[in-house]
PDB file of C-alpha atoms in Angstrom:
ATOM      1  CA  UNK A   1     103.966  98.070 130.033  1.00  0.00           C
ATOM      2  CA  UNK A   2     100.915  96.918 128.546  1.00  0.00           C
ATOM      3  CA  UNK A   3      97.479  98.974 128.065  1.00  0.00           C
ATOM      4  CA  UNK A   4      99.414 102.525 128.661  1.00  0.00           C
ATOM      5  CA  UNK A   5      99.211 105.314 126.730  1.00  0.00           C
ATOM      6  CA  UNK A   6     103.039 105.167 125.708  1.00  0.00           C
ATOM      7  CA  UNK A   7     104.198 106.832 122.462  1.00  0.00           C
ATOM      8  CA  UNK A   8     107.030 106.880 120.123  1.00  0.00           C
ATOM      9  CA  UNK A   9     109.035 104.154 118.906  1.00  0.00           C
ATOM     10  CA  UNK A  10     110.006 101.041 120.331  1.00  0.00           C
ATOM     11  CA  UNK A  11     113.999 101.480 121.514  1.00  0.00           C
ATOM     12  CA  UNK A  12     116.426  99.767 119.413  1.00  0.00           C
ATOM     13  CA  UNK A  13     119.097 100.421 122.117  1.00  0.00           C
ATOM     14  CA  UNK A  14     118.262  97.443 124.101  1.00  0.00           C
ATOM     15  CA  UNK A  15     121.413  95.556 124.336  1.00  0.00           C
ATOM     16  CA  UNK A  16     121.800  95.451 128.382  1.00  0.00           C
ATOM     17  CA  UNK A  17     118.597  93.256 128.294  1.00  0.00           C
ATOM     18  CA  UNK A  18     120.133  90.336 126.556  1.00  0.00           C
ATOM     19  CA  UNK A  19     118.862  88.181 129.028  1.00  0.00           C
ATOM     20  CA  UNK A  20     115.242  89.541 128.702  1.00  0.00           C
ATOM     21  CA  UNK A  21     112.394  86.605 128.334  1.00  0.00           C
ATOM     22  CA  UNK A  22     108.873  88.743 127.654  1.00  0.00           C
ATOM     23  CA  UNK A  23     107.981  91.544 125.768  1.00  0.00           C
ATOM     24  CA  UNK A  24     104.703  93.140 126.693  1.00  0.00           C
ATOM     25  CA  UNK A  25     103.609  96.373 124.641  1.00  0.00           C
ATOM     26  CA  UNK A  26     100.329  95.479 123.790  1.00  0.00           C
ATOM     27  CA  UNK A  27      97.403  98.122 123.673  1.00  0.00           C
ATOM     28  CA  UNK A  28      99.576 101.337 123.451  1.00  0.00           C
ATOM     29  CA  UNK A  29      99.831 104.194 120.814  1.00  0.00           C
ATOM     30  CA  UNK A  30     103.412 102.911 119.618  1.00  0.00           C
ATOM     31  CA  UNK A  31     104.853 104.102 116.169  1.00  0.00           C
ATOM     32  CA  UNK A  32     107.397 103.588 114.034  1.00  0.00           C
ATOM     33  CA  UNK A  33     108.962  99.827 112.993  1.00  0.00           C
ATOM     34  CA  UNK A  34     109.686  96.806 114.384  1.00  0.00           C
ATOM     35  CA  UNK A  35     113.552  96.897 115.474  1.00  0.00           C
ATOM     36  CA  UNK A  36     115.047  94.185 113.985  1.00  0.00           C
ATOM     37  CA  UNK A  37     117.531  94.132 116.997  1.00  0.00           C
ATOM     38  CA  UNK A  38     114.629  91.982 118.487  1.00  0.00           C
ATOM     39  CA  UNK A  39     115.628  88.993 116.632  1.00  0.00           C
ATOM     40  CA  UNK A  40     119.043  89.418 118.751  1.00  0.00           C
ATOM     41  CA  UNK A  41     117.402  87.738 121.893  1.00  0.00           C
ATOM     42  CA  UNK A  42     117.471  83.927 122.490  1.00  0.00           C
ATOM     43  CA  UNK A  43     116.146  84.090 125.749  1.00  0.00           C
ATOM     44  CA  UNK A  44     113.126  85.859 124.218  1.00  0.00           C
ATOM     45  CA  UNK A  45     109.990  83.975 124.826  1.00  0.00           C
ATOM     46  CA  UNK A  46     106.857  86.554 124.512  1.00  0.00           C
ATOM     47  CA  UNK A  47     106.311  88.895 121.919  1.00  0.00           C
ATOM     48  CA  UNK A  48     103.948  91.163 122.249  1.00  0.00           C
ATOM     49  CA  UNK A  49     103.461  94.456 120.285  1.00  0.00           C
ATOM     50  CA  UNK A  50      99.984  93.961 119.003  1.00  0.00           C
ATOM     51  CA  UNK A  51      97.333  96.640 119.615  1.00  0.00           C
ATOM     52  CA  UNK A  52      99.607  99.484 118.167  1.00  0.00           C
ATOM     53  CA  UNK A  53     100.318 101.774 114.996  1.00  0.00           C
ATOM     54  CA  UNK A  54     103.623  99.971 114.065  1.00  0.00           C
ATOM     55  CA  UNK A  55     104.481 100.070 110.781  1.00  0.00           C
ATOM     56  CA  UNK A  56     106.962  98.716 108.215  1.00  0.00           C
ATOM     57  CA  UNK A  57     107.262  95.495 107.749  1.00  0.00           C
ATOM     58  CA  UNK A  58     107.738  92.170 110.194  1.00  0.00           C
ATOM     59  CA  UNK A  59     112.193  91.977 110.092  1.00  0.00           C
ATOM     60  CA  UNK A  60     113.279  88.653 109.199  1.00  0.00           C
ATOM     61  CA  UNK A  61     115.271  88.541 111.902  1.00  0.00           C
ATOM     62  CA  UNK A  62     112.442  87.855 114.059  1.00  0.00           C
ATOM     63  CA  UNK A  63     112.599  84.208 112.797  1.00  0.00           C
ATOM     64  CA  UNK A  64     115.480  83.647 115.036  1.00  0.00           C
ATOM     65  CA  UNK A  65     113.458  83.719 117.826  1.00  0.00           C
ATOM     66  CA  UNK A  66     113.280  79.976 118.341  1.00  0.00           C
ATOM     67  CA  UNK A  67     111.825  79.583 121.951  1.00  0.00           C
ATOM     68  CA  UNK A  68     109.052  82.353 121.569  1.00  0.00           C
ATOM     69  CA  UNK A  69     105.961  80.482 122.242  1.00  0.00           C
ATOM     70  CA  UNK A  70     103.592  83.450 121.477  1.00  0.00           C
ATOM     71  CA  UNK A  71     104.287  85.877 118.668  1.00  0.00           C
ATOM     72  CA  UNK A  72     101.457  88.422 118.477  1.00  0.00           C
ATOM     73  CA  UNK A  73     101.770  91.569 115.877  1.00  0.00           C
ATOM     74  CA  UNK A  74      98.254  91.454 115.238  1.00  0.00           C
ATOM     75  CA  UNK A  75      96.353  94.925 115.046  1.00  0.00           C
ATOM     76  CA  UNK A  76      98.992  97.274 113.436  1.00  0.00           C
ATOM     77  CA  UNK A  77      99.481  98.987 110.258  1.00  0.00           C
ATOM     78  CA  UNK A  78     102.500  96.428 109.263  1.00  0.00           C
ATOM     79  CA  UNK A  79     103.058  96.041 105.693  1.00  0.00           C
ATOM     80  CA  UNK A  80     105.119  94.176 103.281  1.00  0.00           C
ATOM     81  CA  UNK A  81     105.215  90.232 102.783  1.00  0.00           C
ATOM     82  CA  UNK A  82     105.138  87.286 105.712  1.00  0.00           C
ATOM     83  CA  UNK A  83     108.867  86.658 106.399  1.00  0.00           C
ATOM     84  CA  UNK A  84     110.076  83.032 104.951  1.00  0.00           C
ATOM     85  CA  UNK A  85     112.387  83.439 108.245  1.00  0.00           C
ATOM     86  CA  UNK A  86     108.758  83.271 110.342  1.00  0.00           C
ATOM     87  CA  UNK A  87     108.645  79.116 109.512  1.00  0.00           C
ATOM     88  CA  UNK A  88     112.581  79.095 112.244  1.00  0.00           C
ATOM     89  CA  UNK A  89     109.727  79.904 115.296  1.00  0.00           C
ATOM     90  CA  UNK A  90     110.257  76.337 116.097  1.00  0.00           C
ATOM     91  CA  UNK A  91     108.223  76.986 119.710  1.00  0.00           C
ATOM     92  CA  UNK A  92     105.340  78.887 118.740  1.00  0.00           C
ATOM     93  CA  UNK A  93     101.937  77.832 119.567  1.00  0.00           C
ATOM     94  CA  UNK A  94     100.013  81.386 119.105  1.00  0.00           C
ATOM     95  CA  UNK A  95     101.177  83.251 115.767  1.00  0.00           C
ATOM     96  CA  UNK A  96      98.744  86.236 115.146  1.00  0.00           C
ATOM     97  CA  UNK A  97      99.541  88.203 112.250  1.00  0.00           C
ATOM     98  CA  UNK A  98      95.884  89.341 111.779  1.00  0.00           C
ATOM     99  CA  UNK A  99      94.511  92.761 110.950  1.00  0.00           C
ATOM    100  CA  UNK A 100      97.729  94.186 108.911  1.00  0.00           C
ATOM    101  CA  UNK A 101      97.836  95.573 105.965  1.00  0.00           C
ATOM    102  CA  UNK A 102     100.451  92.897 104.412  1.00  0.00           C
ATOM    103  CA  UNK A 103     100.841  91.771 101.247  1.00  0.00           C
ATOM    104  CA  UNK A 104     101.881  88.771  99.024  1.00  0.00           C
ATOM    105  CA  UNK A 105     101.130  85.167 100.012  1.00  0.00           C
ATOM    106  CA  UNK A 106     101.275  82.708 103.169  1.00  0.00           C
ATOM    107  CA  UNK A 107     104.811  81.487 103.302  1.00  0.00           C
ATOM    108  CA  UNK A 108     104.790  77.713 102.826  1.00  0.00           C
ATOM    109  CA  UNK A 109     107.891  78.009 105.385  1.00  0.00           C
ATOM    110  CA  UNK A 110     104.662  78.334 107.952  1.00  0.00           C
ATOM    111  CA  UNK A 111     104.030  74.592 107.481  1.00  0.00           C
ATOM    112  CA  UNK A 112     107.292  73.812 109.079  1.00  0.00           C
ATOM    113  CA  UNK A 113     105.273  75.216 112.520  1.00  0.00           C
ATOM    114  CA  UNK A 114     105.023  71.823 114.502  1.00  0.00           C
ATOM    115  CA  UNK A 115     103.692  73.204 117.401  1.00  0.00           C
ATOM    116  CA  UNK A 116     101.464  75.635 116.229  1.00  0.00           C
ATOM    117  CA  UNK A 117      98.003  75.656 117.680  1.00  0.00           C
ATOM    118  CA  UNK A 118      96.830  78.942 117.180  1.00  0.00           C
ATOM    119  CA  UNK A 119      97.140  80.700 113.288  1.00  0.00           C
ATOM    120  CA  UNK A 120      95.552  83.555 112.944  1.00  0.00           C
ATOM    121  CA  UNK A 121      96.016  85.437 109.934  1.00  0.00           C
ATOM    122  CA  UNK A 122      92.278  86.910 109.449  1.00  0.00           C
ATOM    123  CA  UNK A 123      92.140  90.699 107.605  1.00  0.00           C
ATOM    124  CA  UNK A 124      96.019  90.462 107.293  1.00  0.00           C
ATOM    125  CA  UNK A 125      95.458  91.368 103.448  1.00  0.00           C
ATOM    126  CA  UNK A 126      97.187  88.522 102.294  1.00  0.00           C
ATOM    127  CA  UNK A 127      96.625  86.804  99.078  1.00  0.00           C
ATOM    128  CA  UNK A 128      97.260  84.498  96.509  1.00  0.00           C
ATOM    129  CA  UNK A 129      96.680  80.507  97.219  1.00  0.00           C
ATOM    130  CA  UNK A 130      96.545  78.417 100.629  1.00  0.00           C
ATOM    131  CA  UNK A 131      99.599  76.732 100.888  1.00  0.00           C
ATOM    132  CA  UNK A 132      99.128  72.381 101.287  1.00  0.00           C
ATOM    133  CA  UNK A 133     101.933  72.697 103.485  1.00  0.00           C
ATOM    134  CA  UNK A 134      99.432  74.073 106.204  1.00  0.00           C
ATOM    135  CA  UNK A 135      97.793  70.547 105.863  1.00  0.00           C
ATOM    136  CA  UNK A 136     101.247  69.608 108.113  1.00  0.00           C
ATOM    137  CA  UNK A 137     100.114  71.830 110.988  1.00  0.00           C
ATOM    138  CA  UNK A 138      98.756  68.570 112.819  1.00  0.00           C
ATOM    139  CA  UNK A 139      98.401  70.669 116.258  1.00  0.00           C
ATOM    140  CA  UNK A 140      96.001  73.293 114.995  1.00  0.00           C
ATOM    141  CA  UNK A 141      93.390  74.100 117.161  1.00  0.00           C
ATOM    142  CA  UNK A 142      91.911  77.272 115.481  1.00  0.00           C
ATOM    143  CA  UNK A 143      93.423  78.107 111.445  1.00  0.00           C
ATOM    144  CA  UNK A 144      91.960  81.738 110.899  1.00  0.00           C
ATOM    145  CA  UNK A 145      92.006  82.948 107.441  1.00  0.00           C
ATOM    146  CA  UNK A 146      89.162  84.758 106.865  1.00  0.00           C
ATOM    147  CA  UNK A 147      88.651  88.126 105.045  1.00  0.00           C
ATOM    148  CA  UNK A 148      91.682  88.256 103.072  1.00  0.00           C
ATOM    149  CA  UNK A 149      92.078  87.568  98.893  1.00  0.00           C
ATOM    150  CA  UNK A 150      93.078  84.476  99.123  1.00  0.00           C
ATOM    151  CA  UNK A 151      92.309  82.323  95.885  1.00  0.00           C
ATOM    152  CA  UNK A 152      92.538  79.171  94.054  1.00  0.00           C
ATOM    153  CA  UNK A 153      91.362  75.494  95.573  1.00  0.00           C
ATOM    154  CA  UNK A 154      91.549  74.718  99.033  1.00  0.00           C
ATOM    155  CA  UNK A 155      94.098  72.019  99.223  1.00  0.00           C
ATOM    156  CA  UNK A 156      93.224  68.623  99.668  1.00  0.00           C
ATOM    157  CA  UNK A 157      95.588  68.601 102.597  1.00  0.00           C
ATOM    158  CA  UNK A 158      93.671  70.938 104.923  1.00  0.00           C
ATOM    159  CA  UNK A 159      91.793  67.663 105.653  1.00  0.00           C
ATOM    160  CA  UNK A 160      94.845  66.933 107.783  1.00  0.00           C
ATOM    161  CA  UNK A 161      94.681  70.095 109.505  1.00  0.00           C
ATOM    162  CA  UNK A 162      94.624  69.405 113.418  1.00  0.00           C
ATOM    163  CA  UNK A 163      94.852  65.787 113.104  1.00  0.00           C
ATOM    164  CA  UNK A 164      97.017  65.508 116.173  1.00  0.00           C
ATOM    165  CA  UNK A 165      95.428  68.622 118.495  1.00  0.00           C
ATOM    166  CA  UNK A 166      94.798  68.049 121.571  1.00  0.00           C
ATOM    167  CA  UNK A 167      92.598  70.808 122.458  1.00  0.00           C
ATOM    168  CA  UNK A 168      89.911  70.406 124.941  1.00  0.00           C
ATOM    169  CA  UNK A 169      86.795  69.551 122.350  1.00  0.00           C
ATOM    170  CA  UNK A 170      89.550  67.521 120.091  1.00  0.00           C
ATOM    171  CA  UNK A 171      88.135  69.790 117.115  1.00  0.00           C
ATOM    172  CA  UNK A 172      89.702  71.951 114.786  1.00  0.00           C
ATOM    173  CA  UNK A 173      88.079  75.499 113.519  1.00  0.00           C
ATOM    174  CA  UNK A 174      88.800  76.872 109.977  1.00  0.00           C
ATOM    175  CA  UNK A 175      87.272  80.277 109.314  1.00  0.00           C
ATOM    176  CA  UNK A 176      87.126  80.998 105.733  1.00  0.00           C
ATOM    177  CA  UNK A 177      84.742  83.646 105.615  1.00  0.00           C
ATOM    178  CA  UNK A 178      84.889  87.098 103.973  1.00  0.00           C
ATOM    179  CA  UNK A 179      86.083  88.027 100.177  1.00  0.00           C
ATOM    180  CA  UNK A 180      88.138  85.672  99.476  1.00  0.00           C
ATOM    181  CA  UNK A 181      87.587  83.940  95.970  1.00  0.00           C
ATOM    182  CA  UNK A 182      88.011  80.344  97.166  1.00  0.00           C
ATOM    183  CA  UNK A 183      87.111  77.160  94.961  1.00  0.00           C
ATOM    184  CA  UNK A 184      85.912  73.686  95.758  1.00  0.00           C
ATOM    185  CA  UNK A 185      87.310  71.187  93.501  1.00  0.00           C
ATOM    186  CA  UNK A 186      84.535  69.150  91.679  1.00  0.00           C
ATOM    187  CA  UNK A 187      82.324  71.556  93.496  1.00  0.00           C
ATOM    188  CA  UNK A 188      82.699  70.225  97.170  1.00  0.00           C
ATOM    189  CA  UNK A 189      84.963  69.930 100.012  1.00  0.00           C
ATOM    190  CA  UNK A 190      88.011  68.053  99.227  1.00  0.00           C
ATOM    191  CA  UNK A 191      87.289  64.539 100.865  1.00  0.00           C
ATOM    192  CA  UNK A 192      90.167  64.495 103.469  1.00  0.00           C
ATOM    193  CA  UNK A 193      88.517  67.653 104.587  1.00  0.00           C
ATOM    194  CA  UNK A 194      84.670  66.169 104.710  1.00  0.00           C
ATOM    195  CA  UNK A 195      86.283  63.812 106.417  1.00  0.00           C
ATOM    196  CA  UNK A 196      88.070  65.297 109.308  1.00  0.00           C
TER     197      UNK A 196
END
């Protein structure tokens, strides 16, 4: 049902689809929240209601989607804080929260991601400090975190960022950019992170 013209809200009367396995509803003119019903389905392995006007914020319950492998909310008007809950998406490789208008910080609970390759969390609004728990994301391929107000020291841990992806250059990407007021300890990159 992707790249439609489809209005309204997304149905929260979905219960005859409990085996359903994909989600497609990218590109549309959707409105309205998130139904929280959507953390209901186990089978659930694609997510995707980026490219909307969905609003609200991301339900908790969507961290009980434990074999979703792509999570994509990206390009919405969602609002509120990350979801602790989001660190229980023990399968996903491609998170994209980017271009929201959330608020608060980046959920340390994100570190827990062990197969996350894919981060994105650019112009999400976010702020506050970079978690060192991110440094645990040893599969990251790309860690997006540009043009948000993020503060404070990059963590000595980034340096471990990646250390295990296996991505086709064997490299790891950190975008930084924008207005964020970031700090280099003793005015350079943390070692680890010169390093890696």
């Amino acid at each position: 049902m992707s790249d439609n013209k489809l209005t309204g809200g997304i149905p929260t009367q979905l219960d005859n689809l409990s085996n359903l396995q994909g989600l497609g509803l990218q590109r549309n003119r959707l409105s309205g929240t998130i139904p929280t019903e959507l953390g209901g389905f186990a089978n659930l392995q694609h997510l995707f209601p980026y490219g909307n006007t969905l609003t609200g914020g991301i339900p908790t319950t969507l961290g009980n989607l434990s074999n979703v492998p792509w999570f994509y909310v990206s390009d919405n008007q969602l609002s509120g804080s990350i979801p602790t809950e989001l660190g229980g998406l023990s399968e996903v490789q491609r998170q994209y929260l980017s271009r929201n208008r959330l608020t608060g910080g980046i959920p340390t609970a994100l570190g827990n991601l062990a197969n996350l390759e894919w981060p994105w969390l650019d112009k999400a609004r976010v702020s506050g400090t970079i978690p060192a728990e991110l440094g645990q994301l040893s599969r990251v391929q790309v860690l997006a975190l540009s043009c948000n107000a993020l503060s404070g020291a990059l963590p000595n841990a980034l340096g471990d960022v990646g250390s295990g992806s296996t991505g086709a250059d064997g490299e790891t990407v950190l975008y930084l950019q924008g207005k964020s007021r970031l700090r280099f300890r003793t005015a350079h990159l943390p070692a680890s992170l010169a390093a890696a």
